[in-house]
Every structure is written in structure tokens, then in C-alpha cells.
PDB file of C-alpha atoms in Angstrom:
ATOM      1  CA  MET A   1     -99.961  89.622-100.769  1.00 94.00           C
ATOM      2  CA  ARG A   2    -101.097  92.562-102.895  1.00 96.00           C
ATOM      3  CA  ILE A   3     -99.801  96.062-103.326  1.00 95.00           C
ATOM      4  CA  ARG A   4    -100.789  99.017-105.458  1.00 95.00           C
ATOM      5  CA  PHE A   5     -98.416 101.715-106.605  1.00 93.00           C
ATOM      6  CA  ARG A   6     -99.136 104.738-108.768  1.00 91.00           C
ATOM      7  CA  ILE A   7     -97.159 106.510-111.442  1.00 88.00           C
ATOM      8  CA  LYS A   8     -97.916 110.172-111.993  1.00 85.00           C
ATOM      9  CA  TYR A   9     -97.088 112.050-115.187  1.00 81.00           C
ATOM     10  CA  HIS A  10     -96.303 115.741-115.119  1.00 75.00           C
ATOM     11  CA  GLU A  11     -96.772 116.521-118.788  1.00 74.00           C
ATOM     12  CA  ASN A  12     -99.954 116.810-120.823  1.00 74.00           C
ATOM     13  CA  ASP A  13    -100.866 114.440-123.645  1.00 78.00           C
ATOM     14  CA  VAL A  14     -98.437 111.759-122.519  1.00 82.00           C
ATOM     15  CA  LYS A  15     -98.474 108.885-124.995  1.00 84.00           C
ATOM     16  CA  LEU A  16     -98.835 105.449-123.427  1.00 86.00           C
ATOM     17  CA  ARG A  17     -98.038 102.581-125.780  1.00 86.00           C
ATOM     18  CA  VAL A  18    -100.826 100.066-126.363  1.00 89.00           C
ATOM     19  CA  ASP A  19     -98.354  97.355-125.325  1.00 89.00           C
ATOM     20  CA  TYR A  20     -97.834  99.161-121.990  1.00 90.00           C
ATOM     21  CA  ARG A  21     -97.758  95.869-120.076  1.00 92.00           C
ATOM     22  CA  ARG A  22     -94.298  95.196-121.474  1.00 90.00           C
ATOM     23  CA  ALA A  23     -93.015  98.450-119.984  1.00 88.00           C
ATOM     24  CA  VAL A  24     -94.551  97.690-116.570  1.00 92.00           C
ATOM     25  CA  ALA A  25     -93.100  94.152-116.648  1.00 93.00           C
ATOM     26  CA  LYS A  26     -89.693  95.706-117.321  1.00 90.00           C
ATOM     27  CA  LEU A  27     -90.123  98.067-114.366  1.00 91.00           C
ATOM     28  CA  ILE A  28     -90.947  95.161-112.027  1.00 93.00           C
ATOM     29  CA  LYS A  29     -87.981  93.211-113.350  1.00 93.00           C
ATOM     30  CA  VAL A  30     -85.600  96.140-112.809  1.00 92.00           C
ATOM     31  CA  ALA A  31     -87.001  96.720-109.298  1.00 93.00           C
ATOM     32  CA  LEU A  32     -86.378  93.070-108.372  1.00 95.00           C
ATOM     33  CA  LYS A  33     -82.813  93.201-109.708  1.00 94.00           C
ATOM     34  CA  GLU A  34     -82.189  96.428-107.781  1.00 92.00           C
ATOM     35  CA  SER A  35     -83.486  95.062-104.476  1.00 95.00           C
ATOM     36  CA  SER A  36     -82.756  91.326-104.571  1.00 96.00           C
ATOM     37  CA  PRO A  37     -80.172  90.081-107.098  1.00 95.00           C
ATOM     38  CA  ASP A  38     -80.533  86.531-105.731  1.00 94.00           C
ATOM     39  CA  LEU A  39     -84.292  86.402-106.424  1.00 94.00           C
ATOM     40  CA  PHE A  40     -83.712  88.028-109.784  1.00 95.00           C
ATOM     41  CA  GLU A  41     -81.248  85.286-110.690  1.00 94.00           C
ATOM     42  CA  ILE A  42     -83.749  82.572-109.693  1.00 92.00           C
ATOM     43  CA  TYR A  43     -86.593  83.901-111.842  1.00 93.00           C
ATOM     44  CA  TYR A  44     -84.789  85.680-114.674  1.00 92.00           C
ATOM     45  CA  GLY A  45     -81.180  84.520-114.666  1.00 87.00           C
ATOM     46  CA  ASN A  46     -81.667  81.244-116.540  1.00 77.00           C
ATOM     47  CA  LYS A  47     -84.200  81.568-119.337  1.00 72.00           C
ATOM     48  CA  LYS A  48     -83.833  77.894-120.256  1.00 64.00           C
ATOM     49  CA  ALA A  49     -85.106  76.846-116.824  1.00 71.00           C
ATOM     50  CA  ASN A  50     -88.465  78.508-117.567  1.00 78.00           C
ATOM     51  CA  ILE A  51     -89.412  78.773-113.895  1.00 88.00           C
ATOM     52  CA  PRO A  52     -93.019  79.954-113.397  1.00 91.00           C
ATOM     53  CA  LYS A  53     -92.981  83.484-111.998  1.00 94.00           C
ATOM     54  CA  PRO A  54     -94.737  83.809-108.604  1.00 95.00           C
ATOM     55  CA  PHE A  55     -96.772  86.896-109.432  1.00 97.00           C
ATOM     56  CA  THR A  56     -99.261  88.683-111.627  1.00 98.00           C
ATOM     57  CA  PHE A  57    -100.185  92.324-112.136  1.00 98.00           C
ATOM     58  CA  SER A  58    -102.811  94.547-113.693  1.00 97.00           C
ATOM     59  CA  VAL A  59    -102.797  98.169-114.850  1.00 95.00           C
ATOM     60  CA  ASN A  60    -105.690 100.608-114.568  1.00 93.00           C
ATOM     61  CA  PHE A  61    -105.957 104.013-116.239  1.00 91.00           C
ATOM     62  CA  LYS A  62    -108.476 106.198-118.066  1.00 88.00           C
ATOM     63  CA  PRO A  63    -107.100 107.727-121.277  1.00 88.00           C
ATOM     64  CA  LYS A  64    -108.704 110.757-122.829  1.00 87.00           C
ATOM     65  CA  GLY A  65    -108.231 109.303-126.295  1.00 89.00           C
ATOM     66  CA  LYS A  66    -106.225 107.070-128.599  1.00 89.00           C
ATOM     67  CA  GLU A  67    -103.855 107.938-131.430  1.00 88.00           C
ATOM     68  CA  ASN A  68    -102.538 105.141-133.638  1.00 86.00           C
ATOM     69  CA  ASP A  69    -100.573 102.821-131.303  1.00 86.00           C
ATOM     70  CA  PHE A  70    -100.808 105.077-128.248  1.00 88.00           C
ATOM     71  CA  PHE A  71    -103.277 105.992-125.515  1.00 89.00           C
ATOM     72  CA  ILE A  72    -103.267 109.715-124.693  1.00 88.00           C
ATOM     73  CA  LEU A  73    -103.121 110.623-120.991  1.00 84.00           C
ATOM     74  CA  GLU A  74    -104.046 113.957-119.445  1.00 79.00           C
ATOM     75  CA  ASN A  75    -101.772 116.099-117.302  1.00 73.00           C
ATOM     76  CA  ASN A  76    -101.133 114.693-113.786  1.00 74.00           C
ATOM     77  CA  HIS A  77    -102.729 111.410-114.836  1.00 80.00           C
ATOM     78  CA  LEU A  78    -102.265 108.465-112.469  1.00 85.00           C
ATOM     79  CA  LEU A  79    -101.407 104.999-113.699  1.00 90.00           C
ATOM     80  CA  ASN A  80    -102.572 102.453-111.079  1.00 94.00           C
ATOM     81  CA  ILE A  81    -100.525  99.250-111.007  1.00 96.00           C
ATOM     82  CA  TYR A  82    -101.636  96.298-108.861  1.00 97.00           C
ATOM     83  CA  LEU A  83     -99.177  93.484-108.106  1.00 97.00           C
ATOM     84  CA  SER A  84    -100.045  90.200-106.402  1.00 97.00           C
ATOM     85  CA  SER A  85     -98.039  87.152-105.311  1.00 97.00           C
ATOM     86  CA  PHE A  86     -98.331  84.190-102.962  1.00 96.00           C
ATOM     87  CA  ASP A  87     -94.732  84.920-101.900  1.00 96.00           C
ATOM     88  CA  PRO A  88     -94.548  87.911 -99.501  1.00 95.00           C
ATOM     89  CA  VAL A  89     -90.736  87.967 -99.765  1.00 96.00           C
ATOM     90  CA  PHE A  90     -91.056  88.541-103.502  1.00 96.00           C
ATOM     91  CA  VAL A  91     -93.576  91.375-103.016  1.00 96.00           C
ATOM     92  CA  VAL A  92     -91.432  93.068-100.359  1.00 96.00           C
ATOM     93  CA  SER A  93     -88.433  92.841-102.692  1.00 96.00           C
ATOM     94  CA  ILE A  94     -90.411  94.519-105.475  1.00 95.00           C
ATOM     95  CA  TYR A  95     -91.635  97.154-103.033  1.00 94.00           C
ATOM     96  CA  ASN A  96     -88.092  97.924-101.851  1.00 94.00           C
ATOM     97  CA  GLY A  97     -86.816  98.026-105.413  1.00 93.00           C
ATOM     98  CA  LEU A  98     -89.566 100.425-106.459  1.00 91.00           C
ATOM     99  CA  LEU A  99     -88.696 102.701-103.547  1.00 89.00           C
ATOM    100  CA  GLU A 100     -85.147 102.883-104.877  1.00 86.00           C
ATOM    101  CA  LEU A 101     -86.526 103.709-108.349  1.00 84.00           C
ATOM    102  CA  LYS A 102     -89.163 106.076-106.972  1.00 77.00           C
ATOM    103  CA  GLU A 103     -88.218 109.129-109.015  1.00 68.00           C
ATOM    104  CA  ASN A 104     -86.996 107.237-112.046  1.00 68.00           C
ATOM    105  CA  PRO A 105     -89.394 104.353-112.755  1.00 62.00           C
ATOM    106  CA  MET A 106     -87.939 103.955-116.276  1.00 64.00           C
ATOM    107  CA  ILE A 107     -91.214 103.349-118.091  1.00 66.00           C
ATOM    108  CA  PHE A 108     -90.953 106.200-120.590  1.00 61.00           C
ATOM    109  CA  ASP A 109     -87.934 108.161-121.723  1.00 56.00           C
ATOM    110  CA  ASN A 110     -88.070 111.956-121.846  1.00 61.00           C
ATOM    111  CA  VAL A 111     -91.369 112.178-119.937  1.00 69.00           C
ATOM    112  CA  LYS A 112     -91.362 113.520-116.399  1.00 73.00           C
ATOM    113  CA  HIS A 113     -93.028 111.048-114.042  1.00 78.00           C
ATOM    114  CA  GLU A 114     -92.652 109.514-110.607  1.00 83.00           C
ATOM    115  CA  ILE A 115     -94.011 106.818-108.317  1.00 88.00           C
ATOM    116  CA  VAL A 116     -96.182 108.747-105.878  1.00 86.00           C
ATOM    117  CA  ASP A 117     -97.619 106.249-103.400  1.00 88.00           C
ATOM    118  CA  PHE A 118     -97.931 102.644-102.283  1.00 92.00           C
ATOM    119  CA  PHE A 119    -100.805 100.753-100.681  1.00 94.00           C
ATOM    120  CA  VAL A 120    -100.717  97.272 -99.121  1.00 94.00           C
ATOM    121  CA  PHE A 121    -104.043  95.424 -99.261  1.00 95.00           C
ATOM    122  CA  PRO A 122    -105.219  93.396 -96.257  1.00 95.00           C
ATOM    123  CA  GLU A 123    -104.910  89.638 -96.579  1.00 94.00           C
ATOM    124  CA  ARG A 124    -108.020  87.954 -97.976  1.00 95.00           C
ATOM    125  CA  LYS A 125    -109.156  84.713 -96.337  1.00 95.00           C
ATOM    126  CA  PHE A 126    -110.627  81.823 -98.348  1.00 97.00           C
ATOM    127  CA  ASN A 127    -112.837  79.467 -96.349  1.00 96.00           C
ATOM    128  CA  LYS A 128    -115.347  78.218 -98.927  1.00 96.00           C
ATOM    129  CA  PRO A 129    -114.941  75.644-101.736  1.00 97.00           C
ATOM    130  CA  GLU A 130    -116.303  77.995-104.402  1.00 98.00           C
ATOM    131  CA  TYR A 131    -115.833  81.654-105.319  1.00 98.00           C
ATOM    132  CA  THR A 132    -116.735  83.834-108.265  1.00 98.00           C
ATOM    133  CA  PHE A 133    -113.937  85.980-109.654  1.00 98.00           C
ATOM    134  CA  LYS A 134    -113.788  88.777-112.191  1.00 98.00           C
ATOM    135  CA  THR A 135    -110.778  89.456-114.381  1.00 98.00           C
ATOM    136  CA  LEU A 136    -108.645  92.484-113.542  1.00 97.00           C
ATOM    137  CA  SER A 137    -106.402  91.733-116.501  1.00 97.00           C
ATOM    138  CA  PRO A 138    -107.161  89.495-119.506  1.00 97.00           C
ATOM    139  CA  ILE A 139    -106.601  85.753-119.204  1.00 98.00           C
ATOM    140  CA  LEU A 140    -104.376  84.132-121.825  1.00 97.00           C
ATOM    141  CA  VAL A 141    -104.770  80.399-122.416  1.00 96.00           C
ATOM    142  CA  ARG A 142    -102.292  78.620-124.625  1.00 93.00           C
ATOM    143  CA  GLU A 143    -103.121  76.082-127.285  1.00 89.00           C
ATOM    144  CA  ILE A 144    -101.032  73.360-125.655  1.00 79.00           C
ATOM    145  CA  GLU A 145    -100.629  71.422-128.894  1.00 74.00           C
ATOM    146  CA  ASP A 146     -98.852  74.422-130.460  1.00 58.00           C
ATOM    147  CA  ARG A 147     -95.262  73.566-129.528  1.00 53.00           C
ATOM    148  CA  LYS A 148     -94.038  77.008-130.585  1.00 56.00           C
ATOM    149  CA  GLY A 149     -96.068  78.498-127.761  1.00 55.00           C
ATOM    150  CA  LYS A 150     -97.686  81.126-129.973  1.00 60.00           C
ATOM    151  CA  GLY A 151    -101.200  79.738-130.125  1.00 87.00           C
ATOM    152  CA  PHE A 152    -103.838  81.194-127.793  1.00 93.00           C
ATOM    153  CA  LEU A 153    -107.483  80.276-127.300  1.00 95.00           C
ATOM    154  CA  SER A 154    -110.724  82.214-127.116  1.00 96.00           C
ATOM    155  CA  TRP A 155    -113.030  81.319-124.217  1.00 97.00           C
ATOM    156  CA  GLU A 156    -115.471  79.867-126.788  1.00 97.00           C
ATOM    157  CA  ASN A 157    -112.983  77.174-127.784  1.00 96.00           C
ATOM    158  CA  GLU A 158    -113.814  73.757-126.278  1.00 95.00           C
ATOM    159  CA  LYS A 159    -110.175  73.428-125.175  1.00 94.00           C
ATOM    160  CA  PHE A 160    -110.206  76.684-123.215  1.00 96.00           C
ATOM    161  CA  ILE A 161    -111.242  75.352-119.800  1.00 97.00           C
ATOM    162  CA  PRO A 162    -109.233  72.070-119.991  1.00 95.00           C
ATOM    163  CA  ASN A 163    -106.110  73.972-121.057  1.00 95.00           C
ATOM    164  CA  LEU A 164    -106.646  76.607-118.365  1.00 97.00           C
ATOM    165  CA  ILE A 165    -106.971  73.874-115.734  1.00 97.00           C
ATOM    166  CA  GLU A 166    -103.821  72.234-117.086  1.00 94.00           C
ATOM    167  CA  SER A 167    -101.994  75.570-116.752  1.00 95.00           C
ATOM    168  CA  ILE A 168    -103.197  76.045-113.156  1.00 97.00           C
ATOM    169  CA  ASN A 169    -102.281  72.465-112.290  1.00 96.00           C
ATOM    170  CA  THR A 170     -98.769  72.842-113.729  1.00 94.00           C
ATOM    171  CA  MET A 171     -98.117  75.932-111.621  1.00 94.00           C
ATOM    172  CA  ILE A 172     -99.476  74.405-108.405  1.00 95.00           C
ATOM    173  CA  LYS A 173     -97.533  71.174-108.971  1.00 95.00           C
ATOM    174  CA  PHE A 174     -94.364  73.232-109.348  1.00 94.00           C
ATOM    175  CA  TYR A 175     -94.848  75.258-106.152  1.00 94.00           C
ATOM    176  CA  LYS A 176     -96.962  72.939-103.978  1.00 92.00           C
ATOM    177  CA  ASN A 177     -96.086  69.501-105.365  1.00 93.00           C
ATOM    178  CA  VAL A 178     -99.747  68.451-105.561  1.00 93.00           C
ATOM    179  CA  ASP A 179    -101.913  67.485-108.538  1.00 95.00           C
ATOM    180  CA  ILE A 180    -105.299  69.232-108.467  1.00 96.00           C
ATOM    181  CA  LYS A 181    -106.385  68.565-112.066  1.00 92.00           C
ATOM    182  CA  ASN A 182    -109.291  66.326-111.014  1.00 94.00           C
ATOM    183  CA  ASN A 183    -110.282  68.505-108.056  1.00 96.00           C
ATOM    184  CA  ILE A 184    -111.051  71.797-109.725  1.00 98.00           C
ATOM    185  CA  ASP A 185    -114.017  72.993-111.763  1.00 98.00           C
ATOM    186  CA  ILE A 186    -114.381  76.255-113.701  1.00 98.00           C
ATOM    187  CA  LYS A 187    -117.538  77.852-115.078  1.00 98.00           C
ATOM    188  CA  LEU A 188    -117.423  80.953-117.290  1.00 98.00           C
ATOM    189  CA  GLU A 189    -119.878  83.855-117.336  1.00 96.00           C
ATOM    190  CA  LYS A 190    -120.186  87.016-119.455  1.00 97.00           C
ATOM    191  CA  MET A 191    -116.872  86.338-121.153  1.00 98.00           C
ATOM    192  CA  LYS A 192    -115.470  88.348-124.049  1.00 97.00           C
ATOM    193  CA  SER A 193    -112.390  87.822-126.180  1.00 97.00           C
ATOM    194  CA  LYS A 194    -110.204  90.358-127.961  1.00 93.00           C
ATOM    195  CA  PRO A 195    -106.758  90.520-129.581  1.00 92.00           C
ATOM    196  CA  ILE A 196    -104.019  91.848-127.283  1.00 91.00           C
ATOM    197  CA  ARG A 197    -101.076  93.971-128.361  1.00 82.00           C
ATOM    198  CA  ASN A 198     -98.199  92.552-126.372  1.00 82.00           C
ATOM    199  CA  TYR A 199     -95.767  90.414-128.326  1.00 78.00           C
ATOM    200  CA  GLY A 200     -98.293  89.580-131.036  1.00 75.00           C
ATOM    201  CA  GLY A 201    -100.856  86.814-131.475  1.00 77.00           C
ATOM    202  CA  GLU A 202    -102.313  86.842-127.962  1.00 90.00           C
ATOM    203  CA  ILE A 203    -106.054  86.496-127.382  1.00 95.00           C
ATOM    204  CA  GLY A 204    -107.221  88.058-124.113  1.00 96.00           C
ATOM    205  CA  ASN A 205    -110.343  86.854-122.306  1.00 98.00           C
ATOM    206  CA  ILE A 206    -112.216  88.974-119.776  1.00 98.00           C
ATOM    207  CA  GLY A 207    -115.326  88.316-117.709  1.00 98.00           C
ATOM    208  CA  TYR A 208    -116.329  86.194-114.717  1.00 98.00           C
ATOM    209  CA  LEU A 209    -115.233  82.747-113.550  1.00 98.00           C
ATOM    210  CA  THR A 210    -116.772  80.599-110.828  1.00 98.00           C
ATOM    211  CA  ILE A 211    -114.042  78.288-109.558  1.00 98.00           C
ATOM    212  CA  SER A 212    -114.608  75.294-107.282  1.00 98.00           C
ATOM    213  CA  ALA A 213    -111.553  73.870-105.525  1.00 98.00           C
ATOM    214  CA  ASP A 214    -109.914  73.480-102.138  1.00 97.00           C
ATOM    215  CA  PRO A 215    -109.823  76.915-100.390  1.00 97.00           C
ATOM    216  CA  GLU A 216    -106.018  76.759-100.295  1.00 96.00           C
ATOM    217  CA  VAL A 217    -105.975  76.336-104.080  1.00 97.00           C
ATOM    218  CA  LEU A 218    -108.417  79.222-104.509  1.00 98.00           C
ATOM    219  CA  SER A 219    -106.191  81.420-102.343  1.00 97.00           C
ATOM    220  CA  PHE A 220    -103.172  80.463-104.452  1.00 97.00           C
ATOM    221  CA  ILE A 221    -105.048  81.280-107.681  1.00 96.00           C
ATOM    222  CA  TYR A 222    -106.151  84.636-106.273  1.00 98.00           C
ATOM    223  CA  LYS A 223    -102.601  85.583-105.301  1.00 97.00           C
ATOM    224  CA  SER A 224    -100.699  84.298-108.321  1.00 97.00           C
ATOM    225  CA  GLY A 225    -103.187  84.750-111.170  1.00 97.00           C
ATOM    226  CA  ILE A 226    -104.093  82.169-113.801  1.00 97.00           C
ATOM    227  CA  GLY A 227    -103.226  81.354-117.380  1.00 96.00           C
ATOM    228  CA  ALA A 228    -100.177  82.224-119.456  1.00 95.00           C
ATOM    229  CA  LYS A 229     -97.891  85.275-119.174  1.00 94.00           C
ATOM    230  CA  ARG A 230     -99.068  86.221-115.693  1.00 96.00           C
ATOM    231  CA  SER A 231     -95.795  88.047-115.027  1.00 96.00           C
ATOM    232  CA  GLN A 232     -96.464  90.165-118.132  1.00 95.00           C
ATOM    233  CA  GLY A 233     -99.709  91.552-116.753  1.00 96.00           C
ATOM    234  CA  PHE A 234    -102.285  88.870-117.497  1.00 97.00           C
ATOM    235  CA  GLY A 235    -104.638  86.634-115.521  1.00 98.00           C
ATOM    236  CA  MET A 236    -105.109  88.723-112.363  1.00 98.00           C
ATOM    237  CA  LEU A 237    -108.413  88.056-110.580  1.00 98.00           C
ATOM    238  CA  GLU A 238    -110.571  89.723-107.944  1.00 98.00           C
ATOM    239  CA  VAL A 239    -113.270  88.121-105.818  1.00 98.00           C
ATOM    240  CA  VAL A 240    -116.841  89.204-106.602  1.00 96.00           C
ATOM    241  CA  GLU A 241    -118.397  90.234-103.313  1.00 80.00           C
TER     242      GLU A 241
END
């Protein structure tokens, strides 16, 4: 299930931090706590449990410029936020929580802004064993051998695809209790890598991926995103028509 909501700013030259994904992740977290304390406790209440979050998101906007660590937004600028999950209950909880926060989305202090609309996308059907996807938000792939969890790979690294498949397999094993490691293939096209300002040290990868797998797995990937830090605004995909 996918939704889009928009945040509108009523001041000119609003400064949007380059690590804006952190602010949006906070908004989603607050919305979930507001609407469904039980779900919030499952996914955020016990940090040691490290439960994979069931969602991903991406943010779309067009700044008029950049100043140091900020993007500059024009008056009445819209920030488009897309959220996707395989769990419709989770999405509805976020939706309800955002409605309660509609006039106070808490992303920036001292800047007048509001959530102005919502849109629910129709369900996409997957009936083929192969689809090509484009990235809506950068994919992060961990260097699994880095036990501190701070190492990330560029798409050019020979470990990129194996580690990405391992990440997908771990998530699907957790939620579906099946091992798909030997039944999935990924090919990369027109990929680019760049440093990401989030918590530091991340390498984002954008481009196109052709993924071969069972249609149910492809649907799950489409809804939940792929790679690391999906719930922080990474790894969201769209089907190339």
C-alpha cells in the first residue's frame, strides 16, 4: 500500500536541512505513536530487538538553491512524501496519525507549514517473474563484515549485489519465513553512487535494477523497499513501465 502526503510552507526561503530524511522519519514515528501506541511499541519500543521496519519512504522537492547545509525552498513550496508498506494496517495507522498532526507536522520549528493533502495509490499487481525498477530514494547496502554497521558499499563493489540479496533475504525470512537467497537475481543499469548526509558515512546508490524472482517476492520488494535504513527514507523503488 502506498500513500503520498504533501507539506506546504507558507514562508519564503525556507531552509530544508540536507539530512531532511531524518526529520521526515521523525514525523512518521510521531504519527505512528499518536495513532497506534501498540504498533509503535512493536517497532520502536525495544531498540535491542532490532525488528525490521515494514516500510520505506521517499521525498521529492525542487529547491531554488543551496546554502551550506541547507536547501532553499520558495514560498508555498510543496514537499512530496511517498510512503510504502506491505502492511496496510501500518499505513492506515500512519495516515490517521498524520491527520491528527495535520497542522503541526513537527518537521521544522518556527516555520509555518501544514500537511495539505493525501493520495492513496491503487494496488499494483505483479504477475511476471521479472521487472525493472528505478530508485525513488537511494539504496544503501551494508558491508556485512563491518560489525559496527557503519560500512556501506558502492554499486561498483563486487559485494554489492550479494550483500543486497542477503539484506532482502533477511527481511523476507523475518516476515514470510522463507529463504529466497538462491531464487533471486539482480542486474544493475545506469547506476551512480554518492555520499549521503544522514547520520554520516552512508553511500547512496541510484539507477535501475532488473530483478528476477517469484512475483510475490517482487511485490514485497516493491512495497517494503530494499537495502539498509529503509525506514529512514532509503531503498524505495518504482516499476519502469
